[in-house]
Structures are given as structure tokens and as C-alpha cells.
């Protein structure tokens, strides 16, 4: 990616969010915003990035019909790239299990049962070191 688009401008940091092509149950998609700026929809096997001024940032992920948002607040330094992989949250997995076992009623039961989860949203943001992220990123497509 850095070869295609270069490094972030002076005073900026780059935030990269990827949805890897992992096992079927680990695949997920979401809509994400960084500091209120909407990014392209993340589908399995895609990534998005945004350059933002260094400093504090607010990352939010949502899914249609999912009863909660995933939120991450973090700080960045100028000239650095920060990588995050998304994975289904524990709550998302519970709701999927309920849906597979009992249909829409099961999904609703598991949504209520998991409403006290630490992460009420559909995904977990997994920070990756550059050495982990670069090979994974090479296999993904940029979301449109």
C-alpha cells in the first residue's frame, strides 16, 4: 500500500482497517467512521485507510440491524501507520449462534442475553504490528 499511495503527509498519521479472509466464522463486514468521517464499507478480504492529523481519534463500526456500535479511542503519532483488523465480537458470535440454532427468535434472545457485554458492537478492533499487517494487507483489496 505504501508503494502505491506513499507515506502520510507531514503531521498526519495513517489508519488502516482490514477485514481479513479468515475462517468462515471469523469473516465480517461493517461500516466504519474515523472521527465522524465515513469510510468505504469493509467486506471480507478488503481494507480501508484514512490519513488524519496526529493525535486522538475515535473509531466506530456499525452493522445494519446490529443493536450496538463498536468503539475504539486511540492516539496516533505523526508519520506512523496504525493497523487494525476487524473480527466478530463475542456478542456478534453469540447472536449468530442463536440465529443458527433458533432462527430470528434465537438471535433476539442472544442479543438480550449479551447486552451486558463490554463491547456492545459487531466487531472487535485487533491492533496489528506492521510486520503482521503488511503480509495480510498484500492479500486484500482496497474497499471501494
XYZ file of N, CA and C in Angstrom:
432
model
N 0.828 -1.180 0.000
C 0.000 0.000 0.000
C 0.875 1.247 0.000
N 1.936 1.249 0.831
C 2.798 2.430 0.898
C 3.442 2.703 -0.452
N 3.728 1.650 -1.217
C 4.319 1.834 -2.541
C 3.314 2.461 -3.493
N 2.052 2.119 -3.372
C 1.017 2.639 -4.262
C 0.642 4.082 -3.944
N 0.520 4.411 -2.663
C -0.019 5.719 -2.294
C 0.957 6.592 -1.514
N 2.112 6.066 -1.193
C 3.094 6.855 -0.466
C 2.821 6.894 1.019
N 3.623 7.666 1.722
C 3.506 7.802 3.170
C 2.535 8.931 3.500
N 2.060 8.976 4.743
C 1.197 10.090 5.135
C 1.951 11.419 5.050
N 1.221 12.500 4.770
C 1.828 13.832 4.716
C 2.355 14.221 6.093
N 3.171 15.239 6.102
C 3.755 15.742 7.338
C 2.658 16.094 8.341
N 2.822 15.647 9.580
C 1.855 15.928 10.636
C 0.665 14.990 10.643
N 0.598 14.106 9.652
C -0.520 13.165 9.524
C -0.097 11.775 9.990
N -1.076 10.970 10.339
C -0.874 9.549 10.587
C -1.873 8.803 9.709
N -1.593 7.550 9.445
C -2.480 6.738 8.601
C -3.122 5.665 9.464
N -4.419 5.479 9.276
C -5.172 4.459 9.988
C -5.704 3.483 8.943
N -5.333 2.216 9.085
C -5.725 1.164 8.143
C -6.588 0.161 8.896
N -7.750 -0.151 8.340
C -8.652 -1.141 8.930
C -8.887 -2.216 7.886
N -8.687 -3.465 8.286
C -8.833 -4.562 7.326
C -9.763 -5.648 7.839
N -10.451 -6.255 6.897
C -11.299 -7.412 7.170
C -10.674 -8.585 6.427
N -9.973 -9.406 7.175
C -9.200 -10.471 6.553
C -10.076 -11.599 6.055
N -9.470 -12.436 5.211
C -10.172 -13.590 4.641
C -9.892 -14.815 5.502
N -10.286 -14.753 6.785
C -10.030 -15.845 7.714
C -11.097 -16.919 7.566
N -11.161 -17.790 8.561
C -12.154 -18.859 8.585
C -13.561 -18.269 8.465
N -14.483 -19.045 8.000
C -15.837 -18.588 7.713
C -16.465 -17.856 8.901
N -16.322 -18.374 10.106
C -16.940 -17.747 11.271
C -16.239 -16.469 11.694
N -15.019 -16.238 11.216
C -14.303 -15.003 11.550
C -14.531 -13.908 10.518
N -15.194 -14.210 9.442
C -15.435 -13.195 8.414
C -16.518 -12.244 8.884
N -16.303 -10.984 8.590
C -17.297 -9.999 8.989
C -17.211 -8.798 8.067
N -18.235 -8.008 8.099
C -18.255 -6.755 7.352
C -18.832 -5.694 8.276
N -18.529 -4.438 7.963
C -19.079 -3.355 8.779
C -18.913 -2.029 8.049
N -19.584 -1.042 8.550
C -19.392 0.338 8.129
C -18.588 0.996 9.239
N -17.561 1.751 8.868
C -16.695 2.365 9.869
C -16.586 3.868 9.639
N -16.353 4.571 10.735
C -16.105 6.013 10.707
C -14.908 6.294 11.598
N -14.050 7.188 11.141
C -12.944 7.686 11.951
C -13.189 9.173 12.173
N -13.324 9.564 13.419
C -13.594 10.957 13.773
C -14.809 11.503 13.018
N -15.803 10.644 12.796
C -17.024 11.042 12.112
C -16.977 10.960 10.601
N -15.790 10.709 10.026
C -15.661 10.588 8.561
C -15.943 9.148 8.145
N -16.969 8.966 7.311
C -17.350 7.631 6.853
C -16.304 7.071 5.891
N -16.009 5.792 6.054
C -15.092 5.077 5.174
C -15.898 4.148 4.279
N -15.261 3.615 3.253
C -15.933 2.628 2.404
C -16.311 1.415 3.236
N -17.369 0.727 2.824
C -17.827 -0.464 3.555
C -16.751 -1.542 3.515
N -16.462 -2.094 4.676
C -15.488 -3.177 4.791
C -16.186 -4.513 4.591
N -15.749 -5.247 3.616
C -16.235 -6.597 3.352
C -15.073 -7.557 3.573
N -15.337 -8.857 3.779
C -14.226 -9.793 3.943
C -13.254 -9.697 2.762
N -11.970 -9.628 3.084
C -10.945 -9.557 2.049
C -10.646 -8.150 1.565
N -11.105 -7.120 2.302
C -10.872 -5.734 1.883
C -10.241 -4.929 3.021
N -9.736 -3.758 2.653
C -9.217 -2.826 3.650
C -9.591 -1.403 3.251
N -9.571 -0.517 4.240
C -9.763 0.910 4.018
C -8.677 1.639 4.801
N -8.391 2.854 4.368
C -7.451 3.666 5.139
C -7.867 5.119 5.060
N -7.375 5.875 6.029
C -7.622 7.310 6.066
C -6.410 7.962 6.728
N -6.016 9.087 6.207
C -4.955 9.875 6.815
C -5.616 10.959 7.661
N -5.159 11.079 8.903
C -5.724 12.043 9.849
C -4.587 12.764 10.562
N -4.838 13.968 11.043
C -3.811 14.646 11.836
C -3.444 13.780 13.048
N -2.181 13.785 13.411
C -1.754 13.027 14.586
C -2.502 13.528 15.816
N -2.761 12.612 16.744
C -3.469 12.981 17.970
C -4.546 11.972 18.303
N -5.546 12.361 19.086
C -6.609 11.441 19.494
C -7.608 11.187 18.353
N -8.094 9.935 18.295
C -9.064 9.546 17.253
C -10.148 8.668 17.848
N -11.291 8.710 17.193
C -12.480 7.969 17.614
C -12.937 7.105 16.436
N -12.842 5.800 16.591
C -13.208 4.833 15.547
C -14.492 4.137 15.965
N -15.475 4.106 15.050
C -16.771 3.478 15.319
C -17.101 2.532 14.162
N -17.577 1.336 14.502
C -18.026 0.375 13.488
C -19.470 -0.017 13.778
N -20.266 -0.098 12.713
C -21.670 -0.479 12.826
C -22.002 -1.535 11.777
N -23.072 -2.252 12.036
C -23.644 -3.174 11.048
C -25.143 -2.921 11.027
N -25.716 -3.004 9.844
C -27.154 -2.837 9.699
C -27.876 -3.847 10.579
N -28.850 -3.390 11.320
C -29.693 -4.192 12.212
C -28.967 -4.752 13.430
N -27.690 -4.375 13.656
C -26.999 -4.858 14.848
C -27.254 -3.860 15.970
N -27.659 -4.345 17.153
C -28.082 -3.441 18.227
C -26.933 -2.864 19.062
N -25.982 -2.239 18.431
C -24.886 -1.620 19.173
C -23.747 -1.254 18.245
N -22.845 -0.414 18.733
C -21.687 0.031 17.954
C -20.406 -0.434 18.635
N -19.395 -0.720 17.831
C -18.049 -0.972 18.349
C -17.313 0.356 18.333
N -16.618 0.665 19.422
C -15.947 1.956 19.565
C -14.521 1.737 20.044
N -13.602 2.509 19.482
C -12.211 2.486 19.917
C -11.679 3.910 19.895
N -11.128 4.346 21.008
C -10.471 5.643 21.099
C -8.976 5.384 21.255
N -8.157 6.085 20.472
C -6.711 5.864 20.500
C -6.002 7.119 20.023
N -4.700 7.178 20.255
C -3.859 8.306 19.844
C -2.865 7.850 18.787
N -2.543 8.757 17.881
C -1.549 8.451 16.853
C -0.420 9.475 16.883
N 0.706 9.082 16.311
C 1.866 9.954 16.189
C 2.075 10.283 14.711
N 2.622 11.455 14.416
C 2.813 11.842 13.012
C 3.769 10.895 12.287
N 3.435 10.623 11.020
C 4.274 9.790 10.171
C 4.121 8.297 10.366
N 3.331 7.878 11.331
C 3.154 6.442 11.606
C 1.861 5.927 11.007
N 1.851 4.628 10.727
C 0.656 3.947 10.236
C 0.181 2.985 11.315
N -1.110 2.992 11.565
C -1.727 2.149 12.588
C -2.660 1.167 11.895
N -2.477 -0.117 12.183
C -3.228 -1.180 11.533
C -4.184 -1.832 12.524
N -5.426 -2.049 12.074
C -6.423 -2.762 12.860
C -7.110 -3.787 11.969
N -7.289 -4.967 12.507
C -8.075 -5.994 11.838
C -9.411 -6.080 12.572
N -10.490 -6.298 11.831
C -11.784 -6.471 12.496
C -12.105 -7.964 12.553
N -12.704 -8.344 13.661
C -13.157 -9.716 13.867
C -14.521 -9.639 14.534
N -15.373 -10.640 14.347
C -16.673 -10.605 15.022
C -16.487 -10.524 16.538
N -17.258 -9.681 17.173
C -17.191 -9.551 18.630
C -17.825 -10.774 19.282
N -17.602 -10.906 20.590
C -18.214 -12.006 21.333
C -19.737 -11.921 21.229
N -20.261 -10.714 21.288
C -21.718 -10.523 21.180
C -22.214 -10.937 19.799
N -21.472 -10.573 18.768
C -21.846 -10.935 17.408
C -21.858 -12.457 17.232
N -20.846 -13.110 17.786
C -20.782 -14.583 17.710
C -21.963 -15.219 18.444
N -22.311 -14.676 19.616
C -23.440 -15.210 20.383
C -24.734 -15.066 19.596
N -24.925 -13.909 18.978
C -26.157 -13.690 18.208
C -26.211 -14.591 16.985
N -25.073 -14.795 16.332
C -25.027 -15.702 15.180
C -25.353 -17.129 15.621
N -24.785 -17.550 16.757
C -25.080 -18.887 17.279
C -26.555 -19.052 17.581
N -27.165 -18.038 18.181
C -28.601 -18.094 18.465
C -29.427 -18.161 17.198
N -29.003 -17.404 16.176
C -29.724 -17.408 14.899
C -29.606 -18.764 14.213
N -28.414 -19.357 14.257
C -28.221 -20.661 13.622
C -29.015 -21.745 14.338
N -29.124 -21.642 15.667
C -29.828 -22.665 16.439
C -31.341 -22.468 16.429
N -31.799 -21.216 16.567
C -33.231 -20.983 16.762
C -33.833 -19.914 15.855
N -33.108 -19.521 14.832
C -33.620 -18.522 13.903
C -33.641 -17.134 14.517
N -34.547 -16.303 14.010
C -34.592 -14.900 14.442
C -34.909 -14.766 15.919
N -35.710 -15.675 16.466
C -36.023 -15.643 17.893
C -34.749 -15.886 18.697
N -33.957 -16.860 18.266
C -32.692 -17.153 18.949
C -31.735 -15.981 18.901
N -31.712 -15.296 17.777
C -30.847 -14.128 17.650
C -31.295 -13.039 18.626
N -32.594 -12.838 18.730
C -33.119 -11.844 19.666
C -32.836 -12.199 21.110
N -32.973 -13.474 21.442
C -32.682 -13.934 22.808
C -31.216 -13.692 23.130
N -30.323 -14.017 22.201
C -28.889 -13.835 22.444
C -28.508 -12.355 22.455
N -29.211 -11.523 21.697
C -28.955 -10.082 21.742
C -29.275 -9.550 23.141
N -30.392 -9.992 23.704
C -30.761 -9.561 25.055
C -29.798 -10.139 26.087
N -29.451 -11.410 25.936
C -28.562 -12.059 26.907
C -27.161 -11.459 26.898
N -26.726 -10.959 25.756
C -25.358 -10.421 25.656
C -25.316 -8.901 25.759
N -26.418 -8.283 26.141
C -26.476 -6.815 26.180
C -25.526 -6.211 27.209
N -25.050 -7.003 28.152
C -24.103 -6.506 29.146
C -22.650 -6.687 28.752
N -22.399 -7.134 27.529
C -21.021 -7.367 27.084
C -20.231 -6.064 27.094
N -18.928 -6.179 27.323
C -18.064 -4.989 27.313
C -18.145 -4.266 25.980
N -18.081 -5.017 24.895
C -18.191 -4.449 23.549
C -19.596 -4.753 23.045
N -20.426 -3.745 22.967
C -21.811 -3.939 22.523
C -21.943 -3.961 21.010
N -20.845 -3.777 20.296
C -20.887 -3.676 18.850
C -20.598 -4.983 18.126
N -20.605 -4.912 16.800
C -20.480 -6.104 15.971
C -19.059 -6.641 15.800
N -18.048 -5.796 16.022
C -16.672 -6.240 15.763
C -15.742 -5.856 16.902
N -14.641 -6.569 16.979
C -13.519 -6.184 17.819
C -12.456 -5.616 16.899
N -11.781 -4.568 17.345
C -10.656 -3.999 16.616
C -9.387 -4.612 17.186
N -8.674 -5.370 16.365
C -7.456 -6.032 16.808
C -6.267 -5.254 16.262
N -5.485 -4.600 17.140
C -4.319 -3.865 16.645
C -3.266 -4.836 16.130
N -2.651 -4.495 15.024
C -1.610 -5.333 14.431
C -0.312 -4.539 14.341
N 0.786 -5.223 14.560
C 2.090 -4.630 14.319
C 2.321 -4.617 12.812
N 3.149 -3.711 12.352
C 3.404 -3.581 10.915
C 3.877 -4.895 10.301
N 4.727 -5.632 11.015
C 5.241 -6.904 10.493
C 4.118 -7.920 10.268
N 3.067 -7.874 11.078
C 1.905 -8.748 10.898
C 0.999 -8.238 9.795
N 0.837 -6.935 9.749
C -0.159 -6.326 8.868
C 0.253 -6.327 7.408
N 1.498 -6.038 7.102
C 1.922 -5.902 5.704
C 1.650 -7.155 4.876
N 2.045 -8.365 5.335
C 1.738 -9.556 4.513
C 0.222 -9.792 4.351
N -0.545 -9.538 5.415
C -2.006 -9.712 5.335
C -2.603 -8.713 4.358
N -2.115 -7.476 4.409
C -2.621 -6.415 3.548
C -2.362 -6.706 2.075
N -1.253 -7.367 1.792
C -0.892 -7.671 0.398
C -1.925 -8.595 -0.264
N -2.671 -9.356 0.550
C -3.662 -10.284 0.008
C -5.058 -9.684 -0.101
N -5.229 -8.437 0.348
C -6.551 -7.819 0.385
C -6.726 -6.790 -0.712
N -7.972 -6.474 -1.010
C -8.318 -5.440 -1.972
C -8.761 -4.190 -1.242
N -8.477 -3.040 -1.816
C -8.949 -1.796 -1.216
C -10.452 -1.681 -1.448
N -11.184 -1.422 -0.380
C -12.641 -1.285 -0.475
C -12.983 -0.060 -1.308
N -14.072 -0.154 -2.060
C -14.483 0.972 -2.913
C -15.697 1.656 -2.359
